[in-house]
Coordinates of N, CA and C in Angstrom, one line a residue:
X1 N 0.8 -1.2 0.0 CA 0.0 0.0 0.0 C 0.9 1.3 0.0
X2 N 1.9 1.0 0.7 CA 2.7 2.6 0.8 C 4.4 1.5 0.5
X3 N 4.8 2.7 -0.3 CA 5.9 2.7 -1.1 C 6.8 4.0 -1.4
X4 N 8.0 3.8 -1.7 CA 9.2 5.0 -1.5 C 8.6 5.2 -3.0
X5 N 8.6 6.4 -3.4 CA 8.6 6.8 -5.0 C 10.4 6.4 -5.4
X6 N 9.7 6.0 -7.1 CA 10.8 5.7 -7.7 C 10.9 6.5 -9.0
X7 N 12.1 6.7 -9.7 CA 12.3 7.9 -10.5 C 11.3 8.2 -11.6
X8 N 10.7 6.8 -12.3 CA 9.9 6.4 -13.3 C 8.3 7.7 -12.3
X9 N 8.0 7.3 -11.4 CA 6.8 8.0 -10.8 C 7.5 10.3 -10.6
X10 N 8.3 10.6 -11.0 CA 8.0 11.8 -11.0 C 6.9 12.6 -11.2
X11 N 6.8 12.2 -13.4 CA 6.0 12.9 -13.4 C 4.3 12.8 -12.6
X12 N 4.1 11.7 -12.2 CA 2.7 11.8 -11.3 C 3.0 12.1 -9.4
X13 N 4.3 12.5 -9.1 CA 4.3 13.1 -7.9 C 4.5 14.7 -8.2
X14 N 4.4 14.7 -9.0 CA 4.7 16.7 -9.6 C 3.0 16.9 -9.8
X15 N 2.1 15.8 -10.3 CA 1.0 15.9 -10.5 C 0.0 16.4 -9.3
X16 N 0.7 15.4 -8.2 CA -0.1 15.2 -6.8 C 0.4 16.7 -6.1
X17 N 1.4 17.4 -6.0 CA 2.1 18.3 -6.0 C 0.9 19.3 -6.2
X18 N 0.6 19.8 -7.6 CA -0.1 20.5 -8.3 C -1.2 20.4 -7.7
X19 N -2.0 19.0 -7.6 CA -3.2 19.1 -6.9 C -3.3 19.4 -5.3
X20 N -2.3 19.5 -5.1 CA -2.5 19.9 -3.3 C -2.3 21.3 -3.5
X21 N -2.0 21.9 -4.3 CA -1.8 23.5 -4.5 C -3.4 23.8 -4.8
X22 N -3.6 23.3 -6.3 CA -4.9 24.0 -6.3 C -6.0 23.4 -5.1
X23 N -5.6 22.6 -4.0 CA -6.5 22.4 -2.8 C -6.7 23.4 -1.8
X24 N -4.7 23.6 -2.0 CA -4.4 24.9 -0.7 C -5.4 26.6 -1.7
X25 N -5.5 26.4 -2.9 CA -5.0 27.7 -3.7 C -4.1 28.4 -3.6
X26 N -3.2 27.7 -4.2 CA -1.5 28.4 -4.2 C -1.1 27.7 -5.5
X27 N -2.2 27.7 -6.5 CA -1.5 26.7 -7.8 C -0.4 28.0 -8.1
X28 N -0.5 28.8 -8.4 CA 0.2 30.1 -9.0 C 1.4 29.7 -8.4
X29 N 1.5 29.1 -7.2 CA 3.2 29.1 -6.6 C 3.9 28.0 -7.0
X30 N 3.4 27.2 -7.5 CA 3.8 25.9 -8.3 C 5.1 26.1 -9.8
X31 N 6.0 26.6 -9.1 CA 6.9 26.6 -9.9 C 8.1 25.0 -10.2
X32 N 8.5 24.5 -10.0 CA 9.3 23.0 -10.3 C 8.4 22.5 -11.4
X33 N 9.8 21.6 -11.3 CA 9.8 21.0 -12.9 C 10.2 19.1 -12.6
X34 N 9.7 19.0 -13.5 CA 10.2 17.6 -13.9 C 11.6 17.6 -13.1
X35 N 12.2 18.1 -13.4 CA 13.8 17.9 -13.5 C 14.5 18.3 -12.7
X36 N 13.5 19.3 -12.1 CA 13.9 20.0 -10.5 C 13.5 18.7 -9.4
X37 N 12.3 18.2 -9.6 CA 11.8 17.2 -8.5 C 12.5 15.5 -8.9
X38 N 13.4 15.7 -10.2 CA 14.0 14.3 -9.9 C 15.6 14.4 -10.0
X39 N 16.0 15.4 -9.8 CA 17.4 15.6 -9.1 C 17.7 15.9 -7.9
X40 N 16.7 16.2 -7.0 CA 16.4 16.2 -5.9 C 15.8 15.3 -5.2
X41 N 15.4 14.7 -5.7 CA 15.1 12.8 -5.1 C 15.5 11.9 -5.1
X42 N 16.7 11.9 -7.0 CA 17.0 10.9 -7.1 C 18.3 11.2 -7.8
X43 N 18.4 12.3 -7.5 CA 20.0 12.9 -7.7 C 21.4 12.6 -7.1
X44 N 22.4 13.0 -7.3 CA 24.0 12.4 -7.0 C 23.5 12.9 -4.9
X45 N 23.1 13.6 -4.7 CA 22.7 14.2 -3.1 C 21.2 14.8 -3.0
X46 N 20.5 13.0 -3.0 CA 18.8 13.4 -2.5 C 18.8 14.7 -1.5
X47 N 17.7 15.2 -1.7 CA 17.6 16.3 -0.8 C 15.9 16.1 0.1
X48 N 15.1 14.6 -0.5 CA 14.0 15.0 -0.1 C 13.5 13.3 -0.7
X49 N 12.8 13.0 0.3 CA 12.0 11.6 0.0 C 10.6 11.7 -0.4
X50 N 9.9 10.7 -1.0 CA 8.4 11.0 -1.1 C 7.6 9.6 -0.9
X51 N 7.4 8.9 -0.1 CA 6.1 8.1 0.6 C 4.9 8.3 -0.6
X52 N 4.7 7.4 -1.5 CA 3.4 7.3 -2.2 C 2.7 6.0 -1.5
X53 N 1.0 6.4 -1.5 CA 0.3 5.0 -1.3 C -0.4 4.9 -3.2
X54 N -0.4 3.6 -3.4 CA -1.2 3.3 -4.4 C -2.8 2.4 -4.0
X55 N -3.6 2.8 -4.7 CA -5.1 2.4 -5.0 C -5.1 1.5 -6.3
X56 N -5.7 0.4 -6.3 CA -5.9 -0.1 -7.5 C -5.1 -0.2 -8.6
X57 N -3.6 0.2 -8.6 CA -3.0 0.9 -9.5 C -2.8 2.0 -9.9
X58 N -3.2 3.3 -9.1 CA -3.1 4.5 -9.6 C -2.8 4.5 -8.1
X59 N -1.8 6.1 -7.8 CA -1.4 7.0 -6.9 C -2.8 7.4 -6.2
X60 N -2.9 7.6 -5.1 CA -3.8 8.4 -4.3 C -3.4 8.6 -3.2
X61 N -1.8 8.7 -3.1 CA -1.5 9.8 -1.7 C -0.5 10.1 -2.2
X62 N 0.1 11.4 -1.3 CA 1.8 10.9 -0.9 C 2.3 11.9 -0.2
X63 N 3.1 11.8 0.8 CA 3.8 12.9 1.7 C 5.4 13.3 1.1
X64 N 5.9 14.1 1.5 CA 7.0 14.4 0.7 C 8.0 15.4 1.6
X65 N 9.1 14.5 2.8 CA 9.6 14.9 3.9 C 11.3 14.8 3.4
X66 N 11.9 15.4 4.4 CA 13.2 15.4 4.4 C 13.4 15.5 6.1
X67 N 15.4 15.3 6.2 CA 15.5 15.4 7.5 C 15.8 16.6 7.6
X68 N 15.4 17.1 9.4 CA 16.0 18.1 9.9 C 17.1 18.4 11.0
X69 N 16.9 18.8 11.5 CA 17.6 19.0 13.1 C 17.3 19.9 13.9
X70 N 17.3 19.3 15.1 CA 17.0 19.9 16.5 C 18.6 20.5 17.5
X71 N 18.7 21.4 17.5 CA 20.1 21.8 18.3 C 19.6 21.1 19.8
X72 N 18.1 21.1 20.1 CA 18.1 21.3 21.9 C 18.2 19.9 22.2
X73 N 17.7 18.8 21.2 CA 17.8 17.4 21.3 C 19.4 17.2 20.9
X74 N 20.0 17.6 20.2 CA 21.4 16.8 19.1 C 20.7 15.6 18.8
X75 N 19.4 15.9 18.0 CA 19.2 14.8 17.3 C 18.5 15.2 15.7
X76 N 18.9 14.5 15.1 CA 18.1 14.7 13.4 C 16.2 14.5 13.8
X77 N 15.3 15.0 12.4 CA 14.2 15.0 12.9 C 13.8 15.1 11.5
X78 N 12.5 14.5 11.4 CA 11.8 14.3 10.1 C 11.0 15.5 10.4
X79 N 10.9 15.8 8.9 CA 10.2 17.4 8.7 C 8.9 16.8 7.0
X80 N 7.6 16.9 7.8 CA 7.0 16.5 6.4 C 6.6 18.0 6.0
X81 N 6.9 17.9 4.6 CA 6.9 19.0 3.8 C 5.4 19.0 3.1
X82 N 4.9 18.1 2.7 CA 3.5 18.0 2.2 C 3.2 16.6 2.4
X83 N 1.6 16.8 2.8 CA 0.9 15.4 2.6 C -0.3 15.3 1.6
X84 N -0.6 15.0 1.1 CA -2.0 14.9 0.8 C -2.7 14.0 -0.2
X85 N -4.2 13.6 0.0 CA -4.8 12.7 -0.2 C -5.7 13.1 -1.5
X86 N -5.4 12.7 -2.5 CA -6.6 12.7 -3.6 C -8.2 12.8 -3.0
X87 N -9.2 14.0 -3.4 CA -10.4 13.4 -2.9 C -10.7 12.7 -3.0
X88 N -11.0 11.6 -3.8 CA -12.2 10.6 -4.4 C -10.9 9.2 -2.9
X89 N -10.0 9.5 -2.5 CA -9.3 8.4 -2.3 C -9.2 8.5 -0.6
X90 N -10.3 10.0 0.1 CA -10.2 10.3 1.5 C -11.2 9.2 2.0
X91 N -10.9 9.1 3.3 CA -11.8 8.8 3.9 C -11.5 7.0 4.5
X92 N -10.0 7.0 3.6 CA -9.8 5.4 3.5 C -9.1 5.2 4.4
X93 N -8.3 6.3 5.1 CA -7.0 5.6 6.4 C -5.5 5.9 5.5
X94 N -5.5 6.7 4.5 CA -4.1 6.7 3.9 C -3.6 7.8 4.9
X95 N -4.1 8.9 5.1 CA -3.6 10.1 5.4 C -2.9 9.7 6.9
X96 N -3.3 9.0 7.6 CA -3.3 8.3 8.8 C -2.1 7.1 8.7
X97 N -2.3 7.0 7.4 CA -1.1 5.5 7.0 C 0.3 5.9 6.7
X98 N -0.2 7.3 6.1 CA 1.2 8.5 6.2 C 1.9 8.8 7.0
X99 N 1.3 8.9 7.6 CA 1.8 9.6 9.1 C 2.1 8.9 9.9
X100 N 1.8 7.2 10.0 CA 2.0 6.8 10.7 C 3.4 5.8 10.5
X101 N 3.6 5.4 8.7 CA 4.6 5.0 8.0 C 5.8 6.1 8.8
X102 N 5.7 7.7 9.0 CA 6.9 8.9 8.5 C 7.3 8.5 10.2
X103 N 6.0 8.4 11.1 CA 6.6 8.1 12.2 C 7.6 6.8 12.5
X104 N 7.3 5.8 11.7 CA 8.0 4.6 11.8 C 9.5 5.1 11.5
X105 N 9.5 5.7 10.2 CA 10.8 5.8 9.8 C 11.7 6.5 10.9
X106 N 11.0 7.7 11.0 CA 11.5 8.3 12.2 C 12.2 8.0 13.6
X107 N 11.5 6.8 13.7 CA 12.1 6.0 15.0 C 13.1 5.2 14.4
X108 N 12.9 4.4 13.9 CA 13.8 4.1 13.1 C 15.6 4.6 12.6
X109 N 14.9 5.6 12.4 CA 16.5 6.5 11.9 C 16.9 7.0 13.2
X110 N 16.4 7.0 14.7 CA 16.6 7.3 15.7 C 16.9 8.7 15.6
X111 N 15.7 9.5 15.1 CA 15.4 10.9 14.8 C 14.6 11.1 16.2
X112 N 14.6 12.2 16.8 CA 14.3 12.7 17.9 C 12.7 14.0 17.7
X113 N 12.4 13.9 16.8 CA 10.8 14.8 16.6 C 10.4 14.4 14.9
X114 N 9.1 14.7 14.9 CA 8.4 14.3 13.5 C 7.8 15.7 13.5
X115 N 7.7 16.8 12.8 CA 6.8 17.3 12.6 C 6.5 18.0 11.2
X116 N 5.8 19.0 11.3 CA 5.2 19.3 9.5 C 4.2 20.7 10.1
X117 N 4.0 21.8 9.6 CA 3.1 22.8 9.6 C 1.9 22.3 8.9
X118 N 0.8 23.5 9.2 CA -0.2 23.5 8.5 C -1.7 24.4 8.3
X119 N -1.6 25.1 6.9 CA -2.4 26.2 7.4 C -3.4 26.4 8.2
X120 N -3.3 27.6 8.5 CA -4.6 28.0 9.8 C -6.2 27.9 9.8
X121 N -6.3 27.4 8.1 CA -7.4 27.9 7.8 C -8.2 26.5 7.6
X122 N -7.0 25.6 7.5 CA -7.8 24.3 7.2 C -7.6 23.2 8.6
X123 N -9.2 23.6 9.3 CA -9.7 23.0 10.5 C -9.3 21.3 10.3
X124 N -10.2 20.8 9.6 CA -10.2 19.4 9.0 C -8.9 18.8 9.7
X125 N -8.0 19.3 9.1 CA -6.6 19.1 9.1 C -6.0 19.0 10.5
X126 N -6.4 20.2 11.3 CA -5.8 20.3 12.9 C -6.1 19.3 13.3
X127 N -7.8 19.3 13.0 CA -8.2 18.4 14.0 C -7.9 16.4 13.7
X128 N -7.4 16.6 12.9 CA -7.1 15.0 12.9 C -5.6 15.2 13.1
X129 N -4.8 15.7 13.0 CA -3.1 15.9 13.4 C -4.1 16.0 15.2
X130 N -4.5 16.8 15.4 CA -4.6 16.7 17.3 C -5.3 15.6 17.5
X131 N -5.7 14.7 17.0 CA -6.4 13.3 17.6 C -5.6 12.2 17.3
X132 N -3.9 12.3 16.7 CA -3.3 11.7 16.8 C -2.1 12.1 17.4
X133 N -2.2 13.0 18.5 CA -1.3 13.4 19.2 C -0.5 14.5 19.2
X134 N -0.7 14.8 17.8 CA 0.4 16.2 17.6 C -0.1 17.6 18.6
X135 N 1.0 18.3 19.0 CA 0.4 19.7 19.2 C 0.9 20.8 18.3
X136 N 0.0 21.6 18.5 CA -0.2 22.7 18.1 C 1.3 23.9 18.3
X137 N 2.6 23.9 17.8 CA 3.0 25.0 18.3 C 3.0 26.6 18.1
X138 N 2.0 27.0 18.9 CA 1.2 28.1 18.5 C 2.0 29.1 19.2
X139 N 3.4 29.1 20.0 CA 4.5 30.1 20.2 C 5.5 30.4 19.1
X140 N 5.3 29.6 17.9 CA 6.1 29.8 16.9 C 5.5 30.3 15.6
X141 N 6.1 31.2 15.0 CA 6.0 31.6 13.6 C 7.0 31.3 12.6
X142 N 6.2 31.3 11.5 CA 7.2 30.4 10.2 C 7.6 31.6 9.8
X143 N 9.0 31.9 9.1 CA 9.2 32.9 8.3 C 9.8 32.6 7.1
X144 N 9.8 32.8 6.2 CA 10.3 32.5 4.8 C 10.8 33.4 3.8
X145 N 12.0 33.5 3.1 CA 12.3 34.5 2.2 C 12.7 33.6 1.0
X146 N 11.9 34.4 -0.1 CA 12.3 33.4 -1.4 C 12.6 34.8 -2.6
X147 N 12.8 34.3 -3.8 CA 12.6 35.4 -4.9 C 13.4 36.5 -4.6
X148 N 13.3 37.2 -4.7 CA 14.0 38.4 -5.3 C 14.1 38.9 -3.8
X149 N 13.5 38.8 -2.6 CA 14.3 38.8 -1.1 C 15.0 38.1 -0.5
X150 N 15.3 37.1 -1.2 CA 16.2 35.8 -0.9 C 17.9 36.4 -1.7
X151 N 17.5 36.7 -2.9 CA 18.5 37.6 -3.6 C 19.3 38.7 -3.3
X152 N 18.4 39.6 -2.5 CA 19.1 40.8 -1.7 C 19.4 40.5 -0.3
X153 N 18.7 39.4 0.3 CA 19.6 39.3 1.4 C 20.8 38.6 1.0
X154 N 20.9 37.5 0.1 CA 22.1 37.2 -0.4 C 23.8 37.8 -0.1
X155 N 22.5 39.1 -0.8 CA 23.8 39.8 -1.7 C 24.3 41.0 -0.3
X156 N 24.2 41.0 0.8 CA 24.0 41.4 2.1 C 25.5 41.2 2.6

């Protein structure tokens, strides 16, 4: 049911990619390519794994994590970067099979936290991450610089 994507599956994890944007409505930020998401997966220095579940033969999930680190543990830590579930394919236990597979790994690699953000807006979401134990850390803010502020701080 759940499987490491393999190079041949790019272009249908760029697909699933796309569809979680126009879920979030952020298709417009959907810039990568073919070529960006399989040099980065399956390149000379992966930068990033992706967890697909298959249905009947076709894709209907997949999360898409890399490791992080924690200075206060000194320990590495899985960071899921996206998850998400095809509609027609909710309601089955994948989203749950996700998360529960990233946790495995995680222990496994004797990584010291699992975690992943997730917008404010989508309740759905909190509330099954909090009935599986996660909390909420609502003392922290995410900050991000990309594009043409990413450039000038660079150049700083």
């Amino acid at each position: 049911m759940i499987r490491s994507a393999r190079p041949e599956d790019v272009p249908a994890v760029l697909s699933l990619i796309r569809a979680l944007a126009r879920y979030e409505k952020l298709e417009h930020e959907v810039a990568g390519t073919e070529a960006d998401l399989r040099e980065h997966l399956f390149g000379a220095v992966p930068r990033a794994e992706v967890a697909l579940v298959e249905d009947a033969g076709s894709l209907a999930a997949f999360a898409l994590f890399f490791p992080n680190y924690s200075t206060f543990l000194c320990k590495p830590g899985l960071y899921l970067e996206d998850l998400f579930v095809l509609p027609e394919h909710r309601r089955k236990g994948y989203g749950r099979a996700l998360l529960a597979h990233l946790a495995k790994l995680a222990v496994e690699r004797g990584y010291g936290r699992f975690e992943w953000a997730v917008l404010d807006w989508n309740e759905p979401a909190i509330a099954f991450y909090r009935s599986l134990g996660a909390r909420t850390m609502d003392d922290w803010r995410i900050f991000r610089v990309t594009g043409g502020a990413l450039e000038k701080l660079a150049s700083k």
